[in-house]
CSV table of C-alpha atoms and ligand atoms in Angstrom, one decimal:
chain,number,residue,atom,x,y,z
A,1,MET,CA,28.5,-50.0,9.1
A,2,ASN,CA,27.9,-46.3,9.3
A,3,ALA,CA,28.5,-44.6,12.6
A,4,PRO,CA,25.1,-43.8,14.2
A,5,GLY,CA,24.4,-40.1,13.5
A,6,PRO,CA,21.9,-38.0,15.3
A,7,ARG,CA,18.5,-39.5,14.8
A,8,THR,CA,16.2,-36.8,16.2
A,9,MET,CA,16.2,-33.1,15.9
A,10,GLY,CA,16.7,-33.0,19.7
A,11,GLN,CA,20.0,-34.9,19.4
A,12,GLN,CA,21.0,-32.9,16.3
A,13,PHE,CA,20.6,-29.6,18.1
A,14,GLY,CA,21.9,-30.8,21.5
A,15,ARG,CA,18.7,-30.5,23.4
A,16,ARG,CA,15.8,-32.7,24.5
A,17,SER,CA,12.9,-33.2,22.1
A,18,TRP,CA,9.5,-31.7,22.7
A,19,ALA,CA,6.2,-33.4,21.6
A,20,GLU,CA,2.7,-32.3,21.1
A,21,PRO,CA,0.5,-32.0,24.2
A,22,TRP,CA,-2.2,-34.1,22.6
A,23,LYS,CA,-2.8,-37.5,20.9
A,24,ILE,CA,-4.8,-38.2,17.8
A,25,LYS,CA,-8.4,-39.5,18.2
A,26,MET,CA,-9.8,-39.3,14.7
A,27,VAL,CA,-8.0,-39.5,11.3
A,28,GLU,CA,-8.8,-38.3,7.8
A,29,PRO,CA,-7.2,-40.3,4.9
A,30,LEU,CA,-5.1,-38.3,2.4
A,31,THR,CA,-5.0,-38.7,-1.3
A,32,VAL,CA,-1.8,-39.5,-3.1
A,33,THR,CA,-1.8,-38.5,-6.8
A,34,THR,CA,0.5,-39.2,-9.8
A,35,ARG,CA,2.6,-36.6,-11.5
A,36,ALA,CA,0.4,-36.9,-14.6
A,37,GLU,CA,-2.8,-36.3,-12.5
A,38,ARG,CA,-1.2,-33.3,-10.9
A,39,GLU,CA,-0.1,-31.8,-14.3
A,40,ARG,CA,-3.7,-32.0,-15.4
A,41,ALA,CA,-5.2,-30.7,-12.1
A,42,LEU,CA,-2.8,-27.7,-12.1
A,43,ALA,CA,-3.4,-26.8,-15.7
A,44,GLU,CA,-7.2,-26.9,-15.0
A,45,ALA,CA,-6.6,-24.6,-12.0
A,46,GLY,CA,-4.8,-22.0,-14.1
A,47,TYR,CA,-1.5,-22.6,-12.1
A,48,ASN,CA,-3.2,-21.0,-9.1
A,49,THR,CA,-3.1,-23.2,-6.0
A,50,PHE,CA,-6.3,-21.5,-4.8
A,51,LEU,CA,-8.2,-23.0,-7.7
A,52,LEU,CA,-7.1,-26.6,-7.0
A,53,LYS,CA,-9.7,-29.1,-5.6
A,54,SER,CA,-8.6,-30.1,-2.2
A,55,GLU,CA,-9.1,-33.8,-3.2
A,56,ASP,CA,-6.2,-33.3,-5.6
A,57,VAL,CA,-3.9,-32.1,-2.7
A,58,TYR,CA,-1.7,-34.4,-0.6
A,59,ILE,CA,-0.4,-32.1,2.2
A,60,ASP,CA,-2.3,-28.9,2.3
A,61,LEU,CA,-0.2,-25.9,3.4
A,62,LEU,CA,-2.3,-23.3,1.6
A,63,THR,CA,-3.2,-21.6,4.9
A,64,ASP,CA,-3.5,-22.0,8.6
A,65,SER,CA,-7.0,-20.3,8.3
A,66,GLY,CA,-9.9,-22.5,9.4
A,67,THR,CA,-7.8,-25.6,8.9
A,68,SER,CA,-7.1,-26.4,12.6
A,69,ALA,CA,-8.1,-29.7,14.2
A,70,MET,CA,-10.6,-29.0,17.0
A,71,SER,CA,-10.2,-30.8,20.3
A,72,ASP,CA,-12.6,-33.4,21.8
A,73,ARG,CA,-13.8,-30.6,24.1
A,74,GLN,CA,-14.6,-28.3,21.3
A,75,TRP,CA,-16.6,-31.0,19.5
A,76,ALA,CA,-18.4,-31.7,22.7
A,77,GLY,CA,-19.1,-28.0,23.0
A,78,MET,CA,-20.7,-28.1,19.5
A,79,MET,CA,-23.4,-30.3,21.0
A,80,LEU,CA,-24.3,-27.6,23.4
A,81,GLY,CA,-25.1,-25.1,20.7
A,82,ASP,CA,-28.0,-22.8,21.7
A,83,GLU,CA,-29.4,-21.9,18.3
A,84,ALA,CA,-31.6,-19.1,19.6
A,85,TYR,CA,-31.7,-16.2,17.2
A,86,ALA,CA,-31.1,-13.8,20.1
A,87,GLY,CA,-29.3,-14.1,23.4
A,88,SER,CA,-27.7,-17.5,22.8
A,89,ARG,CA,-25.9,-18.8,25.9
A,90,ASN,CA,-22.9,-19.6,23.7
A,91,PHE,CA,-22.5,-15.9,22.9
A,92,TYR,CA,-22.1,-15.1,26.6
A,93,HIS,CA,-19.4,-17.8,27.0
A,94,LEU,CA,-17.6,-16.3,24.1
A,95,GLU,CA,-17.9,-12.7,25.4
A,96,SER,CA,-16.6,-13.7,28.7
A,97,ALA,CA,-13.7,-15.7,27.2
A,98,ILE,CA,-12.5,-12.7,25.2
A,99,GLN,CA,-13.0,-10.2,28.1
A,100,ARG,CA,-11.0,-12.5,30.4
A,101,ILE,CA,-8.2,-13.5,28.1
A,102,TYR,CA,-7.7,-10.5,25.8
A,103,GLY,CA,-9.0,-7.9,28.3
A,104,TYR,CA,-11.2,-5.8,26.1
A,105,ARG,CA,-14.6,-4.5,27.3
A,106,TYR,CA,-17.1,-4.9,24.5
A,107,ILE,CA,-17.4,-7.8,22.0
A,108,VAL,CA,-19.1,-8.0,18.6
A,109,PRO,CA,-19.0,-11.4,16.8
A,110,THR,CA,-18.6,-11.6,13.0
A,111,HIS,CA,-18.5,-14.5,10.6
A,112,GLN,CA,-14.7,-14.2,10.1
A,113,GLY,CA,-11.9,-11.7,10.1
A,114,ARG,CA,-12.8,-9.7,7.0
A,115,GLY,CA,-16.3,-9.3,8.4
A,116,ALA,CA,-14.8,-7.6,11.4
A,117,GLU,CA,-12.4,-5.6,9.2
A,118,HIS,CA,-15.4,-4.4,7.1
A,119,LEU,CA,-17.3,-3.2,10.1
A,120,ILE,CA,-14.5,-1.4,11.9
A,121,SER,CA,-13.3,0.2,8.6
A,122,GLN,CA,-16.8,1.5,7.8
A,123,ALA,CA,-17.3,2.7,11.4
A,124,VAL,CA,-14.1,4.8,11.9
A,125,ILE,CA,-12.5,5.7,8.6
A,126,LYS,CA,-13.4,9.0,7.0
A,127,ARG,CA,-12.7,9.5,3.2
A,128,GLY,CA,-9.1,10.6,2.6
A,129,GLN,CA,-7.8,9.6,6.1
A,130,ILE,CA,-4.4,7.9,6.5
A,131,ILE,CA,-4.0,4.5,8.1
A,132,PRO,CA,-0.4,3.7,9.1
A,133,GLY,CA,0.2,0.0,9.5
A,134,ASN,CA,3.0,-2.5,10.1
A,135,MET,CA,2.8,-3.9,6.5
A,136,TYR,CA,-0.4,-4.4,4.6
A,137,PHE,CA,-2.5,-7.5,4.8
A,138,THR,CA,-4.6,-8.2,1.7
A,139,THR,CA,-8.2,-8.1,3.1
A,140,THR,CA,-7.3,-5.6,5.8
A,141,ARG,CA,-6.0,-3.0,3.3
A,142,LEU,CA,-8.8,-3.6,0.9
A,143,HIS,CA,-11.4,-2.8,3.5
A,144,GLN,CA,-9.5,0.3,4.6
A,145,GLU,CA,-9.4,1.5,1.0
A,146,LEU,CA,-13.1,0.6,0.3
A,147,ALA,CA,-13.9,2.8,3.3
A,148,GLY,CA,-12.0,5.7,1.7
A,149,GLY,CA,-8.8,5.3,3.7
A,150,ILE,CA,-5.2,5.4,2.4
A,151,PHE,CA,-2.8,2.8,3.8
A,152,HIS,CA,0.8,3.7,4.6
A,153,ASP,CA,3.4,1.1,5.5
A,154,VAL,CA,5.2,2.0,8.7
A,155,ILE,CA,7.0,-1.3,9.5
A,156,ILE,CA,10.7,-1.1,10.2
A,157,ASP,CA,12.9,-1.4,7.1
A,158,GLU,CA,14.4,-4.7,8.3
A,159,ALA,CA,11.0,-6.4,7.6
A,160,HIS,CA,11.5,-6.0,3.9
A,161,ASP,CA,14.8,-7.9,3.9
A,162,PRO,CA,14.2,-11.7,4.1
A,163,ALA,CA,17.7,-12.3,5.4
A,164,ASP,CA,17.8,-9.7,8.2
A,165,LEU,CA,17.8,-11.4,11.6
A,166,HIS,CA,16.1,-8.7,13.7
A,167,PRO,CA,14.1,-10.6,16.4
A,168,PHE,CA,11.1,-8.3,16.1
A,169,LYS,CA,10.7,-7.6,12.4
A,170,GLY,CA,7.0,-6.8,12.9
A,171,ASN,CA,7.9,-3.6,14.8
A,172,VAL,CA,6.4,-0.3,13.9
A,173,ASP,CA,9.0,2.4,12.9
A,174,LEU,CA,8.0,5.2,15.2
A,175,ASP,CA,9.8,7.8,13.1
A,176,LYS,CA,7.7,6.9,10.1
A,177,VAL,CA,4.5,7.3,12.2
A,178,GLN,CA,5.7,10.6,13.6
A,179,ALA,CA,6.4,11.8,10.0
A,180,LEU,CA,2.9,10.9,8.9
A,181,ILE,CA,1.4,12.7,11.9
A,182,ASP,CA,3.5,15.8,11.2
A,183,LEU,CA,2.6,15.8,7.5
A,184,HIS,CA,-1.1,15.1,7.7
A,185,GLY,CA,-2.0,16.1,11.3
A,186,ALA,CA,-3.2,13.7,14.0
A,187,GLY,CA,-6.8,14.4,13.1
A,188,ASN,CA,-6.3,12.9,9.6
A,189,ILE,CA,-4.9,9.6,11.0
A,190,ALA,CA,-7.9,7.2,11.3
A,191,TYR,CA,-5.9,4.9,13.6
A,192,ILE,CA,-2.7,2.9,13.6
A,193,SER,CA,-3.2,-0.6,12.3
A,194,VAL,CA,-0.9,-3.0,14.2
A,195,ALA,CA,-0.8,-6.7,13.4
A,196,GLY,CA,0.9,-9.2,15.7
A,197,THR,CA,2.4,-11.3,14.1
A,198,VAL,CA,2.8,-9.8,10.7
A,199,ASN,CA,1.6,-12.3,8.1
A,200,MET,CA,3.1,-10.7,4.9
A,201,ALA,CA,6.5,-10.1,6.5
A,202,GLY,CA,6.8,-13.9,7.3
A,203,GLY,CA,4.9,-14.2,10.6
A,204,GLN,CA,7.2,-11.8,12.3
A,205,PRO,CA,6.4,-10.5,15.8
A,206,VAL,CA,6.1,-7.0,17.4
A,207,SER,CA,8.0,-6.5,20.7
A,208,MET,CA,6.3,-5.3,23.9
A,209,ALA,CA,8.8,-2.4,24.0
A,210,ASN,CA,7.6,-1.3,20.6
A,211,ILE,CA,3.9,-1.4,21.3
A,212,ARG,CA,4.5,0.4,24.6
A,213,ALA,CA,6.5,3.1,22.8
A,214,LEU,CA,3.9,3.4,20.1
A,215,ARG,CA,1.2,3.8,22.8
A,216,ALA,CA,3.2,6.7,24.4
A,217,LEU,CA,3.6,8.4,21.0
A,218,CYS,CA,-0.1,8.0,20.1
A,219,ASP,CA,-1.1,9.3,23.6
A,220,ARG,CA,0.8,12.5,22.9
A,221,HIS,CA,-1.2,13.0,19.7
A,222,GLY,CA,-4.6,11.5,20.6
A,223,VAL,CA,-4.3,8.7,18.0
A,224,ARG,CA,-5.9,5.3,18.5
A,225,ILE,CA,-4.2,1.9,18.0
A,226,TYR,CA,-6.2,-1.0,16.7
A,227,LEU,CA,-4.8,-4.5,16.8
A,228,ASP,CA,-5.2,-7.2,14.2
A,229,ALA,CA,-5.1,-10.0,16.9
A,230,THR,CA,-5.3,-12.9,14.4
A,231,ARG,CA,-2.0,-14.4,15.4
A,232,MET,CA,-1.4,-12.5,18.7
A,233,MET,CA,-0.9,-15.7,20.7
A,234,GLU,CA,2.0,-16.5,18.5
A,235,ASN,CA,3.3,-13.0,18.9
A,236,ALA,CA,3.1,-13.5,22.7
A,237,TYR,CA,5.3,-16.6,22.4
A,238,PHE,CA,8.1,-14.8,20.6
A,239,ILE,CA,8.0,-12.1,23.3
A,240,GLN,CA,8.3,-14.8,25.9
A,241,GLN,CA,11.2,-16.4,24.0
A,242,ARG,CA,13.1,-13.3,22.8
A,243,GLU,CA,12.3,-10.2,24.9
A,244,ALA,CA,14.2,-9.5,28.1
A,245,GLY,CA,12.0,-9.7,31.2
A,246,TYR,CA,9.3,-12.0,29.7
A,247,ALA,CA,10.9,-15.5,29.9
A,248,GLU,CA,9.0,-16.2,33.2
A,249,ARG,CA,5.7,-14.7,32.1
A,250,SER,CA,2.9,-16.9,30.7
A,251,ILE,CA,1.5,-16.4,27.2
A,252,ALA,CA,-1.8,-15.3,28.9
A,253,GLN,CA,0.0,-12.6,30.9
A,254,ILE,CA,2.0,-11.4,27.8
A,255,LEU,CA,-1.1,-11.3,25.6
A,256,LYS,CA,-3.1,-9.3,28.1
A,257,GLU,CA,-0.4,-6.8,28.6
A,258,PHE,CA,0.1,-6.3,24.9
A,259,CYS,CA,-3.6,-5.8,24.3
A,260,SER,CA,-3.8,-3.3,27.1
A,261,TYR,CA,-1.7,-0.9,25.0
A,262,THR,CA,-4.3,-1.0,22.2
A,263,ASP,CA,-7.8,0.5,22.0
A,264,ALA,CA,-9.6,-2.3,20.0
A,265,ALA,CA,-8.9,-5.5,18.1
A,266,TRP,CA,-10.3,-7.4,15.2
A,267,MET,CA,-9.8,-11.1,14.9
A,268,SER,CA,-9.9,-13.9,12.4
A,269,ALA,CA,-10.7,-16.7,14.9
A,270,LYS,CA,-9.9,-19.2,12.2
A,271,LYS,CA,-6.2,-18.9,13.1
A,272,ASP,CA,-5.1,-18.6,16.7
A,273,ASN,CA,-8.5,-19.5,18.2
A,274,LEU,CA,-8.6,-23.0,16.8
A,275,VAL,CA,-11.9,-23.0,15.0
A,276,ASN,CA,-12.9,-23.6,11.4
A,277,ILE,CA,-15.0,-20.4,11.1
A,278,GLY,CA,-15.5,-17.3,13.1
A,279,GLY,CA,-14.3,-13.8,14.0
A,280,TRP,CA,-14.8,-11.0,16.4
A,281,LEU,CA,-14.3,-7.4,17.2
A,282,ALA,CA,-13.4,-6.2,20.7
A,283,VAL,CA,-13.3,-2.5,21.8
A,284,ASN,CA,-13.0,-0.5,24.9
A,285,ASP,CA,-14.9,2.6,23.7
A,286,ARG,CA,-18.6,2.5,24.4
A,287,GLU,CA,-19.6,4.8,21.6
A,288,LEU,CA,-17.6,2.8,19.0
A,289,PHE,CA,-19.2,-0.4,20.3
A,290,GLU,CA,-22.7,1.0,19.8
A,291,GLU,CA,-21.8,1.9,16.2
A,292,LEU,CA,-20.3,-1.6,15.5
A,293,ARG,CA,-23.2,-3.3,17.2
A,294,ASN,CA,-25.5,-1.3,14.9
A,295,LEU,CA,-23.5,-2.2,11.8
A,296,VAL,CA,-23.2,-5.9,12.6
A,297,VAL,CA,-27.0,-6.4,12.2
A,298,VAL,CA,-26.8,-4.9,8.7
A,299,TYR,CA,-23.9,-7.0,7.3
A,300,GLU,CA,-23.4,-10.1,9.5
A,301,GLY,CA,-26.3,-11.0,11.8
A,302,LEU,CA,-27.7,-10.1,15.2
A,303,HIS,CA,-25.1,-8.8,17.7
A,304,THR,CA,-25.3,-12.1,19.7
A,305,TYR,CA,-24.3,-14.3,16.7
A,306,GLY,CA,-22.7,-12.2,14.0
A,307,GLY,CA,-23.0,-14.8,11.3
A,308,MET,CA,-22.0,-17.8,13.4
A,309,ALA,CA,-24.2,-20.7,14.6
A,310,GLY,CA,-24.5,-21.1,18.4
A,311,ARG,CA,-22.4,-24.2,18.2
A,312,ASP,CA,-19.6,-22.3,16.4
A,313,LEU,CA,-19.6,-19.7,19.2
A,314,GLU,CA,-19.2,-22.4,21.8
A,315,ALA,CA,-16.3,-24.1,19.9
A,316,LEU,CA,-14.7,-20.7,19.6
A,317,ALA,CA,-15.1,-19.9,23.3
A,318,ILE,CA,-13.4,-23.2,24.2
A,319,GLY,CA,-10.8,-22.7,21.4
A,320,ILE,CA,-9.7,-19.4,23.0
A,321,GLU,CA,-9.1,-21.1,26.3
A,322,GLU,CA,-7.0,-23.8,24.7
A,323,SER,CA,-5.0,-21.5,22.4
A,324,VAL,CA,-3.6,-19.4,25.2
A,325,ARG,CA,-2.0,-22.4,26.9
A,326,ASP,CA,1.8,-22.3,27.0
A,327,ASP,CA,2.2,-26.0,26.0
A,328,HIS,CA,-0.1,-25.6,23.0
A,329,ILE,CA,1.7,-22.6,21.6
A,330,ARG,CA,5.2,-24.1,22.2
A,331,SER,CA,4.4,-27.2,20.2
A,332,ARG,CA,2.5,-25.2,17.5
A,333,ILE,CA,5.5,-23.0,16.8
A,334,GLY,CA,7.9,-25.8,17.5
A,335,GLN,CA,6.6,-27.6,14.5
A,336,VAL,CA,7.1,-24.6,12.3
A,337,LEU,CA,10.6,-24.2,13.6
A,338,TYR,CA,11.3,-27.9,12.9
A,339,LEU,CA,10.4,-27.5,9.2
A,340,GLY,CA,12.3,-24.2,8.9
A,341,GLU,CA,15.5,-25.6,10.5
A,342,LEU,CA,15.5,-28.5,8.1
A,343,LEU,CA,15.3,-26.2,5.1
A,344,ALA,CA,17.8,-23.8,6.5
A,345,GLU,CA,20.2,-26.7,7.1
A,346,TRP,CA,20.0,-27.5,3.3
A,347,ASP,CA,20.7,-23.8,2.5
A,348,ILE,CA,17.2,-23.3,1.0
A,349,PRO,CA,16.4,-19.5,1.0
A,350,ILE,CA,13.7,-18.8,3.6
A,351,VAL,CA,12.7,-15.7,5.5
A,352,ARG,CA,14.7,-15.5,8.7
A,353,PRO,CA,14.1,-15.5,11.6
A,354,ILE,CA,11.5,-18.3,11.2
A,355,GLY,CA,8.0,-16.9,11.9
A,356,GLY,CA,5.1,-18.2,13.8
A,357,HIS,CA,2.6,-19.8,11.4
A,358,ALA,CA,4.5,-20.6,8.3
A,359,ILE,CA,7.8,-21.0,6.5
A,360,PHE,CA,8.2,-18.4,3.7
A,361,LEU,CA,10.4,-19.5,0.8
A,362,ASP,CA,12.3,-16.5,-0.7
A,363,ALA,CA,11.2,-17.0,-4.3
A,364,LYS,CA,13.5,-14.1,-5.6
A,365,ALA,CA,16.5,-16.0,-4.2
A,366,PHE,CA,15.1,-19.3,-5.3
A,367,TYR,CA,14.6,-18.2,-8.9
A,368,PRO,CA,17.1,-15.4,-9.5
A,369,HIS,CA,16.7,-15.8,-13.3
A,370,LEU,CA,12.9,-14.9,-13.2
A,371,ALA,CA,11.8,-11.2,-13.3
A,372,GLN,CA,9.2,-10.3,-10.6
A,373,ILE,CA,6.5,-10.0,-13.3
A,374,GLU,CA,7.1,-13.6,-14.2
A,375,PHE,CA,5.6,-14.4,-10.8
A,376,PRO,CA,8.5,-16.4,-9.1
A,377,ALA,CA,6.5,-17.1,-6.0
A,378,GLN,CA,3.5,-18.3,-7.9
A,379,THR,CA,5.8,-20.4,-10.1
A,380,LEU,CA,7.4,-22.0,-7.0
A,381,ALA,CA,3.9,-22.9,-5.5
A,382,ALA,CA,3.1,-24.5,-8.9
A,383,GLU,CA,6.4,-26.5,-9.0
A,384,LEU,CA,6.0,-27.7,-5.4
A,385,TYR,CA,2.5,-29.0,-6.2
A,386,LEU,CA,3.7,-30.8,-9.3
A,387,ASP,CA,6.6,-32.4,-7.4
A,388,SER,CA,4.6,-33.9,-4.5
A,389,GLY,CA,1.0,-32.6,-4.3
A,390,ILE,CA,1.9,-30.2,-1.5
A,391,ARG,CA,-0.2,-27.0,-1.7
A,392,SER,CA,1.4,-23.7,-0.8
A,393,MET,CA,0.4,-20.0,-1.4
A,394,GLU,CA,1.9,-17.1,-3.3
A,395,ARG,CA,2.7,-14.0,-1.2
A,396,GLY,CA,4.3,-11.8,-3.7
A,397,ILE,CA,3.4,-9.6,-6.7
A,398,ALA,CA,0.1,-11.4,-7.4
A,399,SER,CA,-1.1,-10.9,-3.7
A,400,ALA,CA,0.1,-7.3,-3.7
A,401,GLY,CA,-2.4,-6.3,-6.4
A,402,ARG,CA,-2.4,-2.9,-8.0
A,403,ASP,CA,-2.2,0.7,-6.7
A,404,PRO,CA,-5.8,1.9,-6.7
A,405,GLN,CA,-4.6,5.5,-7.7
A,406,THR,CA,-2.3,4.6,-10.6
A,407,GLY,CA,-3.5,1.1,-11.6
A,408,ASP,CA,0.1,-0.2,-11.7
A,409,HIS,CA,1.2,-3.4,-10.1
A,410,HIS,CA,2.6,-3.1,-6.6
A,411,TYR,CA,6.1,-4.6,-6.7
A,412,PRO,CA,6.6,-5.8,-3.1
A,413,LYS,CA,10.2,-6.2,-2.0
A,414,LEU,CA,9.2,-9.6,-0.6
A,415,GLU,CA,8.3,-12.3,-3.2
A,416,LEU,CA,7.5,-15.3,-1.1
A,417,THR,CA,5.9,-18.7,-1.2
A,418,ARG,CA,4.2,-19.6,2.0
A,419,LEU,CA,4.2,-23.1,3.5
A,420,THR,CA,1.5,-22.5,6.1
A,421,ILE,CA,1.2,-25.0,8.9
A,422,PRO,CA,-2.3,-25.8,10.2
A,423,ARG,CA,-2.6,-26.2,13.9
A,424,ARG,CA,-2.7,-29.7,15.4
A,425,VAL,CA,-3.2,-31.4,12.0
A,426,TYR,CA,0.1,-32.7,10.5
A,427,THR,CA,2.9,-34.8,12.1
A,428,GLN,CA,6.7,-34.4,12.0
A,429,ALA,CA,6.8,-37.1,9.3
A,430,HIS,CA,4.6,-34.8,7.1
A,431,MET,CA,7.1,-32.0,7.7
A,432,ASP,CA,10.0,-34.3,6.6
A,433,VAL,CA,8.1,-35.0,3.3
A,434,VAL,CA,7.5,-31.3,2.8
A,435,ALA,CA,11.2,-30.5,3.3
A,436,GLU,CA,12.3,-33.1,0.9
A,437,SER,CA,9.9,-31.9,-1.8
A,438,VAL,CA,11.1,-28.3,-1.4
A,439,LYS,CA,14.7,-29.6,-1.8
A,440,ALA,CA,13.8,-31.5,-5.0
A,441,VAL,CA,12.2,-28.3,-6.5
A,442,TYR,CA,15.2,-26.3,-5.4
A,443,ASP,CA,17.6,-28.8,-7.0
A,444,ALA,CA,15.7,-28.4,-10.3
A,445,ARG,CA,15.4,-24.6,-10.1
A,446,ALA,CA,17.8,-23.6,-12.9
A,447,SER,CA,15.5,-25.1,-15.6
A,448,THR,CA,12.2,-23.6,-14.2
A,449,ARG,CA,10.3,-21.2,-16.4
A,450,GLY,CA,7.9,-18.5,-15.0
A,451,LEU,CA,4.3,-17.6,-15.5
A,452,ARG,CA,2.2,-14.8,-17.0
A,453,MET,CA,-1.2,-13.8,-15.7
A,454,GLY,CA,-4.0,-14.6,-18.2
A,455,TYR,CA,-7.1,-13.6,-16.2
A,456,GLU,CA,-7.0,-10.9,-13.5
A,457,PRO,CA,-10.0,-10.3,-11.1
A,458,LYS,CA,-10.5,-6.8,-9.9
A,459,TYR,CA,-10.4,-7.4,-6.1
A,460,LEU,CA,-8.0,-9.7,-4.2
A,461,ARG,CA,-6.8,-11.0,-7.6
A,462,PHE,CA,-4.6,-13.7,-6.1
A,463,PHE,CA,-7.6,-15.8,-5.1
A,464,GLN,CA,-9.0,-16.3,-8.6
A,465,ALA,CA,-6.3,-15.2,-11.1
A,466,ARG,CA,-5.3,-17.7,-13.8
A,467,PHE,CA,-1.8,-18.1,-15.2
A,468,GLU,CA,-0.1,-19.6,-18.1
A,469,ARG,CA,3.4,-21.1,-18.5
A,470,LEU,CA,5.9,-18.9,-20.3
B,501,F0G,N1,-5.8,-10.5,9.2
B,501,F0G,C1,-4.8,-11.3,9.0
B,501,F0G,C2,-3.4,-11.0,9.6
B,501,F0G,C3,-5.0,-12.5,8.3
B,501,F0G,O1,-4.0,-13.3,8.1
B,501,F0G,C4,-6.3,-12.8,7.7
B,501,F0G,C5,-6.5,-13.9,6.9
B,501,F0G,C6,-7.3,-11.8,8.0
B,501,F0G,C7,-7.0,-10.7,8.7
B,501,F0G,C8,-8.7,-12.0,7.4
B,501,F0G,O2,-9.3,-13.0,8.1
B,501,F0G,O3,-9.7,-14.8,6.4
B,501,F0G,O4,-11.0,-14.7,8.6
B,501,F0G,O5,-11.5,-13.1,6.8
B,501,F0G,N2,-5.6,-14.6,6.4
B,501,F0G,C9,-5.7,-15.9,5.7
B,501,F0G,C10,-4.4,-16.4,5.4
B,501,F0G,C11,-6.7,-15.9,4.6
B,501,F0G,O6,-4.3,-17.4,4.7
B,501,F0G,O7,-3.4,-15.8,5.7
B,501,F0G,P1,-10.4,-14.0,7.4
């Protein structure tokens, strides 16, 4: 008989196991397909996982956006929807939740994150202005560019190296910001665009020391800081775990301190805030608020619903309260770490340190024989789907798009495939199945061929592009 080895991750890592602070009340059956069915479905989808039908997917790790499970309290809140066109009571709940938990003064609801990005970009960016940011995000940068702005990456260099173990790879490089201010003048900087955590870098956090130092720098030059707060709860968790002086502080306290160093925030509530749809803007400046409140009625809806139903506003208000709880965020990120540690143990190349919302497979290291223009990350997403029906997302050259000035492809240093973990949806057993499938695809890597792009849409091409096998 074999000697009994460690049976749980807790035993394996010499610590006590954690478990989710909830139990499951309702279930949704999953579909299991055959390899032949997946071959057909993927070919029909042009080798783009965005174009698959969700019914053809087994474990869906495309995104953590709008895919969370809501709590019984949120569902109960949906029954309290006040569907008045103006002045819905649910809006006032939401407003007070954001004011209390994030600490900003004025709130404008939007239908989702990019609705908020659109409004704030139109309101504050003047043609030709520079927007320094800690790495681009697809929709964020596009709205900045459509408003006439020019995005400049000012994230620290470590963020571009998937193997670098810097604990705060989302940090802003203050020298890069200073250099842009010196070159263009503070008046030509629309604002600094800070995201916590940084999605495209692998869900990497920004430290409190960094945002505090950035605030001091910006105060010297009169430059504003706007926060993409989409995964800021997760950022707060990493500060609590990794930054000296914060171990005893709650997620709520850390979040509020971080936000206090910024002038405004936009939010895709579909992530941290545990709802299936929604977004918001929050600002401290009264004049900017007036402008945003004016724009929201043009593009989203009246300023007390912004494209959401009353019931959605209520679920969101409750979701914010739940998402800031320490036990929630610990188990949310704990599950991501569980999957990442399994893969790392098998020497599968992933972005380190493990980030907050996803495991990012390093497709360049996975497929060293593929050129970047053969779409290694897209290829990996396709292979994973073929192996097991798991859906992931490309975050490499297809997502990076083209330079609007030259028309050339952006060639990002990071060529990643994202296994994004929805909140409160899958179990540890699902994570085991995912890890084993990644391992099977890794073991077959040498014979894998790349892709070429057949159809390329003009905006955010990764969503609808079609590929062919080489
Ligand atoms: N900012 C960040 C950091 C995001 O990750 C997203 C969306 C947005 C803004 C836009 O928000 O989708 O509500 O309009 N990210 C999704 C993802 C799509 O899968 O990472 P949205």
